[in-house]
Structure formats: structure tokens, C-alpha cells
mmCIF file of C-alpha atoms in Angstrom:
data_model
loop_
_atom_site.group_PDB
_atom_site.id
_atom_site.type_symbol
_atom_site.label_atom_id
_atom_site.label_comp_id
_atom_site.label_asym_id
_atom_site.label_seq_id
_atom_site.Cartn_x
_atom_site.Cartn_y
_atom_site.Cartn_z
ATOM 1 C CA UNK A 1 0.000 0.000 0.000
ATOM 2 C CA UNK A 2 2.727 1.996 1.098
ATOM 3 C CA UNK A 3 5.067 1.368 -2.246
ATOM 4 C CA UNK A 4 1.904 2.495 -4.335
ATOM 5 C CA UNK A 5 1.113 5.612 -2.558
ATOM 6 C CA UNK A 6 5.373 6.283 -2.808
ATOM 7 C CA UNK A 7 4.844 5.313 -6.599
ATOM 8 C CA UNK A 8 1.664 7.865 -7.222
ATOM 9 C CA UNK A 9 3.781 10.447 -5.419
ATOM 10 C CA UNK A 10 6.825 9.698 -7.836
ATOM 11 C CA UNK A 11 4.802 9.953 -10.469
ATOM 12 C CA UNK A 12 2.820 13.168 -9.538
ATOM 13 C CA UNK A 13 6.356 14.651 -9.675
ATOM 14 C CA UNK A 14 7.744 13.651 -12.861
ATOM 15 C CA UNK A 15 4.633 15.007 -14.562
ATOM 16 C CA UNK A 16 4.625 18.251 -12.387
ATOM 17 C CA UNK A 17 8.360 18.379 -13.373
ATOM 18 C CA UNK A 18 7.811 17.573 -17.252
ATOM 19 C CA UNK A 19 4.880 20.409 -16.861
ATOM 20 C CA UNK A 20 7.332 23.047 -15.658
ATOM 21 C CA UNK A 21 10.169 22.111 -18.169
ATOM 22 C CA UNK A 22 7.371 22.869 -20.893
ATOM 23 C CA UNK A 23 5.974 26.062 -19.299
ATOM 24 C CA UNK A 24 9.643 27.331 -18.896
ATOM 25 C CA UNK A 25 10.245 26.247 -22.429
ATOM 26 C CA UNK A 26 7.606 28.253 -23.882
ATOM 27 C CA UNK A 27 8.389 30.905 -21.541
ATOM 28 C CA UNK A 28 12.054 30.704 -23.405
ATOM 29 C CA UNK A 29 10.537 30.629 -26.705
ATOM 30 C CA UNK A 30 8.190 33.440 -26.063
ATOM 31 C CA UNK A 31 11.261 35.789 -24.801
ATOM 32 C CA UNK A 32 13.339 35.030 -27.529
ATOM 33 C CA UNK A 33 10.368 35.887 -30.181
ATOM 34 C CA UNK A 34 9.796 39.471 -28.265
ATOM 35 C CA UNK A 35 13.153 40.060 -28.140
ATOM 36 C CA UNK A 36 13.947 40.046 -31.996
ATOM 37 C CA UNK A 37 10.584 41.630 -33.078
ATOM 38 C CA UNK A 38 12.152 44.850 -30.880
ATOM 39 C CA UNK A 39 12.670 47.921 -32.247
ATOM 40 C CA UNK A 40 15.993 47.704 -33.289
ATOM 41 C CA UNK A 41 17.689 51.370 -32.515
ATOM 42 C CA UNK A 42 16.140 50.906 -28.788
ATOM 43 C CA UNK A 43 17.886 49.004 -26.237
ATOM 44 C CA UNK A 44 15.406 49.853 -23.594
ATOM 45 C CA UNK A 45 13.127 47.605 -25.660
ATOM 46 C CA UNK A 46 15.199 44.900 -25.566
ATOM 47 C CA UNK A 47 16.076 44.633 -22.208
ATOM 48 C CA UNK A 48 11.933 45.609 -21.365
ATOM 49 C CA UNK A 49 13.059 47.897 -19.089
ATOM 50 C CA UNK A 50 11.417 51.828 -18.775
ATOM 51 C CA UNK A 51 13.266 55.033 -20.178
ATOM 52 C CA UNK A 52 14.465 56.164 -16.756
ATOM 53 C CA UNK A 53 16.056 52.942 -15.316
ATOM 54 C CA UNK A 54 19.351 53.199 -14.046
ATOM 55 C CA UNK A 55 22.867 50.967 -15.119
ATOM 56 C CA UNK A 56 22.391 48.739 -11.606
ATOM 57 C CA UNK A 57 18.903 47.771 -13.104
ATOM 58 C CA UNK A 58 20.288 47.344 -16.595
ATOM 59 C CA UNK A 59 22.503 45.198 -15.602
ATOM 60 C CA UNK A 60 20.205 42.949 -13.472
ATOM 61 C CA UNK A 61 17.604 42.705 -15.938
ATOM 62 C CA UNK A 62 20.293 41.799 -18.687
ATOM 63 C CA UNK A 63 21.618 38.599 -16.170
ATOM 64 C CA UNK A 64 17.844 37.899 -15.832
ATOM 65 C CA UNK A 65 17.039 37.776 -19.842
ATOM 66 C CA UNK A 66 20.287 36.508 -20.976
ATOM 67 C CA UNK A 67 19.877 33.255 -18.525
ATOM 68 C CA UNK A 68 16.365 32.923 -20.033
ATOM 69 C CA UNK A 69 16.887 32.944 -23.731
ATOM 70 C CA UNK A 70 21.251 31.210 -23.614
ATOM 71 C CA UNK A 71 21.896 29.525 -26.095
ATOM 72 C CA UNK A 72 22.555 26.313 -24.093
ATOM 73 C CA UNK A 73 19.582 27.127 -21.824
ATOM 74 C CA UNK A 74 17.022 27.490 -24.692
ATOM 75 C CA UNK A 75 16.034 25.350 -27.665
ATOM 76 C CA UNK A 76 14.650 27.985 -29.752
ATOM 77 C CA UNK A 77 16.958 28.096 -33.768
ATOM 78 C CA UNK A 78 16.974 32.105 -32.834
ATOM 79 C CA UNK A 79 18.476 31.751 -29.473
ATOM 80 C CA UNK A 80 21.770 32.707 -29.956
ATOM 81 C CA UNK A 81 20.484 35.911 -31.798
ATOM 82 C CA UNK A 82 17.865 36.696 -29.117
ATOM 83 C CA UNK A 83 21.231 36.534 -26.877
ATOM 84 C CA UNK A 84 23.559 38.830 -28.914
ATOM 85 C CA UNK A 85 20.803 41.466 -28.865
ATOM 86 C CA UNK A 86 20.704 41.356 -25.163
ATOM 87 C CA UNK A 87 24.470 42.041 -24.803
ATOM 88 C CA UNK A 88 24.732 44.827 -27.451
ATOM 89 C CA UNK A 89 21.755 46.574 -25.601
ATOM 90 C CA UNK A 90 23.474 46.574 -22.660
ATOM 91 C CA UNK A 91 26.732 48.005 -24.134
ATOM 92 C CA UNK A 92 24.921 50.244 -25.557
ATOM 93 C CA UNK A 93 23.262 51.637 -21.969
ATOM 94 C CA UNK A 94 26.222 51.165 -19.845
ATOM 95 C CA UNK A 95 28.008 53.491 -22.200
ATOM 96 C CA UNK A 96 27.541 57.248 -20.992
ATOM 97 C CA UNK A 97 27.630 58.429 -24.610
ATOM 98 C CA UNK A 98 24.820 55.971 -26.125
ATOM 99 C CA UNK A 99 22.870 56.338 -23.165
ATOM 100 C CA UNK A 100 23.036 60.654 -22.982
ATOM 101 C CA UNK A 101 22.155 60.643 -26.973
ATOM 102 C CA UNK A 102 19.585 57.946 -26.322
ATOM 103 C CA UNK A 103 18.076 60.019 -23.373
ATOM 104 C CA UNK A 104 18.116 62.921 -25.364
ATOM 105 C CA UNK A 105 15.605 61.609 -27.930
ATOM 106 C CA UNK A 106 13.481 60.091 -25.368
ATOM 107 C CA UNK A 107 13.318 64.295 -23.381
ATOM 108 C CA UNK A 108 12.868 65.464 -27.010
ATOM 109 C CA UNK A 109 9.728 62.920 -27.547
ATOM 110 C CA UNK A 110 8.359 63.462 -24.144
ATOM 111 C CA UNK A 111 8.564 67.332 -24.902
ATOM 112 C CA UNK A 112 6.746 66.908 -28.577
ATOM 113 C CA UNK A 113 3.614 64.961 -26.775
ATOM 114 C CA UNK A 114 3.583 67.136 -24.150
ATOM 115 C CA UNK A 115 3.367 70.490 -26.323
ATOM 116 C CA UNK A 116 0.730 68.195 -27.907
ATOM 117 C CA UNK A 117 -1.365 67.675 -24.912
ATOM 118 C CA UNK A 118 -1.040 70.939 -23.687
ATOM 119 C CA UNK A 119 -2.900 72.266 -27.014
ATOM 120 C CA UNK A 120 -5.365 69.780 -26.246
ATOM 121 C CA UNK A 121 -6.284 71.365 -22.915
ATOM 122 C CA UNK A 122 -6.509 74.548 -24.513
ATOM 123 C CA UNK A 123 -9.433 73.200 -26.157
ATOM 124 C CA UNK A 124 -10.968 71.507 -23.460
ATOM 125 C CA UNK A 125 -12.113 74.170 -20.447
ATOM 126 C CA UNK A 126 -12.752 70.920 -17.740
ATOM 127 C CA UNK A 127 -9.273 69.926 -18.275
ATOM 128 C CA UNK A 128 -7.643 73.123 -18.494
ATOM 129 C CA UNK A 129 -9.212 74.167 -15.536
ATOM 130 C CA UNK A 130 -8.841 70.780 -13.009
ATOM 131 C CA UNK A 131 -5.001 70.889 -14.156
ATOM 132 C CA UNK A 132 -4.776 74.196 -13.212
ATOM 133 C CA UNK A 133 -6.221 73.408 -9.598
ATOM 134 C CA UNK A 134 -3.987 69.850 -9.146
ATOM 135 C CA UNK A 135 -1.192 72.367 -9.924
ATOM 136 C CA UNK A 136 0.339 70.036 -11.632
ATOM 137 C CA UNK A 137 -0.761 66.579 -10.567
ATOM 138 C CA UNK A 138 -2.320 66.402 -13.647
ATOM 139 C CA UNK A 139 0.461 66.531 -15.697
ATOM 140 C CA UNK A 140 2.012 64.169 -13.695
ATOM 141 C CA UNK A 141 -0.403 61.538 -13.861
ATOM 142 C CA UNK A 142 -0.710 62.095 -17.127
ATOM 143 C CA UNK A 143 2.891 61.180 -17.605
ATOM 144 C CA UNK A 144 2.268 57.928 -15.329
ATOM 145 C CA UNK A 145 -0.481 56.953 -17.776
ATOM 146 C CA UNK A 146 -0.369 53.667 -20.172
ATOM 147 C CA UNK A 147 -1.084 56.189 -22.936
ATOM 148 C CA UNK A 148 1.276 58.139 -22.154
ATOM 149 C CA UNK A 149 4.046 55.369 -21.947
ATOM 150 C CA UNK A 150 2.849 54.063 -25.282
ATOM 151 C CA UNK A 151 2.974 57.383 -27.030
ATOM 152 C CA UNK A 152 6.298 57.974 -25.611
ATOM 153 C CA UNK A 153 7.305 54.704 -27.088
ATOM 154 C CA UNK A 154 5.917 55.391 -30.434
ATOM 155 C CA UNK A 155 7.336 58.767 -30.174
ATOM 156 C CA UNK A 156 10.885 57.896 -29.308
ATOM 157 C CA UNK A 157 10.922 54.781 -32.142
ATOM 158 C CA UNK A 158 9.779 57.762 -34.954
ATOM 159 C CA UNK A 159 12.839 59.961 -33.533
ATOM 160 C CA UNK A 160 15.194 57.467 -33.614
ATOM 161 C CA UNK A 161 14.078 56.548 -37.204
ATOM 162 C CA UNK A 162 14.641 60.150 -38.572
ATOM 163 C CA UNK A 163 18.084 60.575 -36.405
ATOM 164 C CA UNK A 164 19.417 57.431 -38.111
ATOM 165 C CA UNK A 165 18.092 57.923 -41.302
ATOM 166 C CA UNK A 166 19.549 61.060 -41.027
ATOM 167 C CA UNK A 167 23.239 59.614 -39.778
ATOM 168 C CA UNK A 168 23.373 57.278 -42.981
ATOM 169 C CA UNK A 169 22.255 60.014 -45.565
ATOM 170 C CA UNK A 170 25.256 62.158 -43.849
ATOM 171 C CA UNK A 171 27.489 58.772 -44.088
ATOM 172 C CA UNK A 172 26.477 57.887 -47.365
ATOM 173 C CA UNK A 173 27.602 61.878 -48.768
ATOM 174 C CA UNK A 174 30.775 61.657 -46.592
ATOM 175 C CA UNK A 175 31.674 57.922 -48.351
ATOM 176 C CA UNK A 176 30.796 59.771 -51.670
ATOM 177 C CA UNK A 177 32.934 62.840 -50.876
ATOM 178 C CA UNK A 178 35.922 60.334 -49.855
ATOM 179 C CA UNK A 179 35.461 58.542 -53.171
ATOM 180 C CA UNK A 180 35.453 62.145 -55.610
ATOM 181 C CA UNK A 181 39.121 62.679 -53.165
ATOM 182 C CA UNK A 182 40.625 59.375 -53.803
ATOM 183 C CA UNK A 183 39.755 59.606 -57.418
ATOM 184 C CA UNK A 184 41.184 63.415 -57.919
ATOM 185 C CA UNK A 185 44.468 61.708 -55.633
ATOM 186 C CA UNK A 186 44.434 58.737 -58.079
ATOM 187 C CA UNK A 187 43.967 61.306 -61.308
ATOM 188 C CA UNK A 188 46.487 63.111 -60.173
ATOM 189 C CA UNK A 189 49.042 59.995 -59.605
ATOM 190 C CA UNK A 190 48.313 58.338 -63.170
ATOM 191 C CA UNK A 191 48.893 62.400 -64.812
ATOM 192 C CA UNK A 192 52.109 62.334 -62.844
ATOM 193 C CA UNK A 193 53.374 59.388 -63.631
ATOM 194 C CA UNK A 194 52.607 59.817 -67.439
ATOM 195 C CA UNK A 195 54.666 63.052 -67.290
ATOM 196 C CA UNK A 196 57.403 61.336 -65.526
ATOM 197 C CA UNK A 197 57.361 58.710 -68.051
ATOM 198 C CA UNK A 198 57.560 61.479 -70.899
ATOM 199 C CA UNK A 199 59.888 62.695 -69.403
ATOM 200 C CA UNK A 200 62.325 59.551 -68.682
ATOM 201 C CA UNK A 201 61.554 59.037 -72.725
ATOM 202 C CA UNK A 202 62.808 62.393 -73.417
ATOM 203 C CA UNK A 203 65.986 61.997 -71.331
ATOM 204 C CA UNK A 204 66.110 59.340 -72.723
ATOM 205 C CA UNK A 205 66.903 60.313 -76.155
ATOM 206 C CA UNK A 206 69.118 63.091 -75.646
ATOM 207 C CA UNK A 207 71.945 61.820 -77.133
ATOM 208 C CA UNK A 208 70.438 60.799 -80.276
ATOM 209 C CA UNK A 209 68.655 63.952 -80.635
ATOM 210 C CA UNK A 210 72.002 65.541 -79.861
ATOM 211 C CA UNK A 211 74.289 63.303 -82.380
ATOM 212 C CA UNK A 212 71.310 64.133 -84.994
ATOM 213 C CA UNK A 213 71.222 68.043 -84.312
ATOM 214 C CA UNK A 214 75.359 67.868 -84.701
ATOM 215 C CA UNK A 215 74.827 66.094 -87.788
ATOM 216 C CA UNK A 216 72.392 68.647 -89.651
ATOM 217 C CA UNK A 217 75.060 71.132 -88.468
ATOM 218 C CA UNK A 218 78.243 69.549 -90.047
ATOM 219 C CA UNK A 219 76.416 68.903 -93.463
ATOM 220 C CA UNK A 220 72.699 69.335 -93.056
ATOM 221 C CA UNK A 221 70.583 66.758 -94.253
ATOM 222 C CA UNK A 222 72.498 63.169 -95.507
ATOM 223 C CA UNK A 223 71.269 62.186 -98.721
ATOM 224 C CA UNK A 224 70.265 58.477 -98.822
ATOM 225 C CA UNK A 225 72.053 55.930 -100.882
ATOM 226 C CA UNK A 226 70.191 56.241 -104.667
ATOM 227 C CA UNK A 227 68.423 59.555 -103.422
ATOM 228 C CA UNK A 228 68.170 61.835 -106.055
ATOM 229 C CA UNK A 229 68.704 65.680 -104.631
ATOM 230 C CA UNK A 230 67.024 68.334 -106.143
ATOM 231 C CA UNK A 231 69.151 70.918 -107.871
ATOM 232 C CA UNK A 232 69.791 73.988 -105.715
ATOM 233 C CA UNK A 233 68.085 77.218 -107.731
ATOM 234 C CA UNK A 234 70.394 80.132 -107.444
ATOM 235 C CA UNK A 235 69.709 83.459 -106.100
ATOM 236 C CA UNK A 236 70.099 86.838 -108.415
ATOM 237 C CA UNK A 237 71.760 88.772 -105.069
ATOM 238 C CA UNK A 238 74.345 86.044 -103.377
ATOM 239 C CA UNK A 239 74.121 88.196 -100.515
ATOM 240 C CA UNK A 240 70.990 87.836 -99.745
ATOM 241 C CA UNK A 241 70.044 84.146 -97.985
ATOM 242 C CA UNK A 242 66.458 83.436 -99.314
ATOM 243 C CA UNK A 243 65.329 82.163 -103.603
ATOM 244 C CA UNK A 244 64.436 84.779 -105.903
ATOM 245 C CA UNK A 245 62.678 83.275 -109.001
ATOM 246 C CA UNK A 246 64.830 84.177 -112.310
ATOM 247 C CA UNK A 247 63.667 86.915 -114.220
ATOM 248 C CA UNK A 248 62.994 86.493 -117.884
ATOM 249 C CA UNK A 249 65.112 89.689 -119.632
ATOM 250 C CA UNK A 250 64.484 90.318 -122.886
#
């Protein structure tokens, strides 16, 4: 009797056990899945952690997720990727300069919704007039709100968009700007090099254009074996140097 009851027990376990292995598995699946459909330029997304959390609670939350979706920990064909992701987001928030520019866009996107909201009340008298009474409650619940959180989110992801967008238009022109240089540089080498090269040529020839010049000199031109020479004409005035065509007298 007692063996059985031990044996129902046993059993109870393994299948309580097998349950949690599949719970945790899908748990591991699920993470990895929200993980890579993140927005990509926010690491707050991946690490699901709020705008204003500080580097002790980035790094906890990291250890947390990382544990849950490692690649030996987790089944999933996208673990490792899920992983990587977690660790660049990270770097990215424990470095001061990521973090400040990343901060900056998420004031700048809190400041847009709130100029927004603000022109809202304007139009609404109840509103305008209960936040001006909470003296200022209002706006702070308001910034408390799911809404708000989800506009902020939405606001911050457009931001980011346009400030990357922008970063790659400016990288794209500098890479273009850095190619027109190292063509002119590369111009200018081949136009250098063909003048050197003219000029090596010309050295080159020197004496021959020398040795020729010194011939013309001695004799002028050397008339080629079986050349026939045309007869010189002579000139009326021998004093003078150039031809003067004979003159018929009668």
C-alpha cells in the first residue's frame, strides 16, 4: 500500500516536473520571439526595461534575460540571436555616450507629446481648468499613464528613425565625398606618372637627338644611298640668304 502511494507520489512529480520544463520552455521561446521583433535602434526595448532605469537595473535585468533565452539554456533556432541582442543593448546603456544621446531623444519625444497635450487642454475648459487646480498633478499623472508610456514609445521609435536615417544620408555623402578625393588623388598619380614617363623618354633620347642636331650642323641633311637631290636654284643677289625666281630679260 505503502510502495503504491510512494509510486503515485513519484509519479505526480515527474509530470509536475515535465509540466514546468514545458511552461519554462515556452516561456524561453516566447522571450526570444519578443526580443527580436524589438525595435531595433532601442535598447530599452530589448532589455523591457522603462526610459528612466538606471545601469544597476540594466545590468540585473540583462543577467535575468540573458539566462532565459542562452543559447545552451534554450532550444529555440533564434536563441543565440535573441542573446547577442541582449548584450549589445546593454553596451549600448552602460556606455555614458549611447545612453546621454539615447536620453536625449526620449526628453525630445516626451517634450513633442507634451506640447501636444497641452494644445489639447486649450481646447478643453474641464481639463484646463482641473489641471490648473492639481497644480500640476495632472500633468504628472498624465505622464504615469499607459497612454502616455505608449505614445512615448511610439514617439521615441519615430525619432530614432529620422536621427538614423539622417546619420546614414550624412554617411552615405561623406563615403561619396571620400570617393570624388581618392579619385582626384588617383587622377592626379596616373597624370604624374605619365609626365614622368615622358619625361624619362625624353631623357632618354638626348643623345640621339644631340648626335642628330650635330649632324644637320656639319652637313645638313644626308642624302640616302640612290636619293636623287634636287638641284639647288640660285639666287640673283648672293648676298641675300632666301630664292628669288629668275627673271625672264628680254
Amino acid at each position: 500500500m505503502g510502495d503504491k502511494r510512494s509510486s503515485t507520489i513519484s509519479d505526480d512529480d515527474l509530470l509536475l516536473k515535465s509540466f514546468f520544463a514545458e511552461v519554462s520552455e515556452v516561456e524561453r521561446d516566447n522571450e526570444v520571439l519578443r526580443i527580436l521583433s524589438c525595435f531595433k535602434l532601442n535598447p530599452f526595448e530589448h532589455l523591457n526595461l522603462p526610459f528612466d532605469a538606471t545601469p544597476e537595473e540594466v545590468r540585473k535585468q540583462y543577467r535575468k534575460l540573458s539566462l532565459l533565452v542562452h543559447p545552451d539554456k534554450c532550444k529555440h533556432t533564434q536563441a543565440k540571436e535573441a542573446f547577442a541582442s541582449l548584450a549589445k543593448a546593454q553596451q549600448l546603456l552602460l556606455d555614458e555616450q549611447e545612453r546621454d544621446y539615447l536620453l536625449c531623444q526620449v526628453t525630445a519625444a516626451k517634450e513633442e507629446l507634451l506640447v501636444k497635450r497641452r494644445k489639447q487642454l486649450k481646447k478643453d475648459t474641464a481639463s484646463k481648468i482641473k489641471s490648473l487646480v492639481e497644480e500640476g498633478k495632472y500633468k504628472q499623472h498624465y505622464e504615469k499613464s499607459e497612454e502616455f508610456q505608449r505614445e512615448l514609445k511610439l514617439k521615441v521609435r519615430e525619432l530614432l528613425t529620422d536621427q538614423e536615417w539622417r546619420r546614414r544620408k550624412m554617411q552615405m555623402r561623406i563615403s561619396e565625398e571620400e570617393g570624388r578625393l581618392k579619385k582626384d588623388e588617383d587622377d592626379q598619380k596616373e597624370a604624374w606618372k605619365r609626365k614622368r614617363e615622358h619625361e624619362e623618354q625624353w631623357e632618354g633620347t638626348r643623345e640621339q637627338r644631340v648626335s642628330s642636331w650635330r649632324d644637320f650642323m656639319k652637313g645638313g641633311k644626308k642624302v640616302k644611298k640612290g636619293e636623287i637631290r634636287p638641284p639647288k636654284l640660285k639666287t640673283e643677289d648672293p648676298n641675300k640668304s632666301y630664292v628669288q625666281r629668275p627673271v625672264n630679260r628680254k
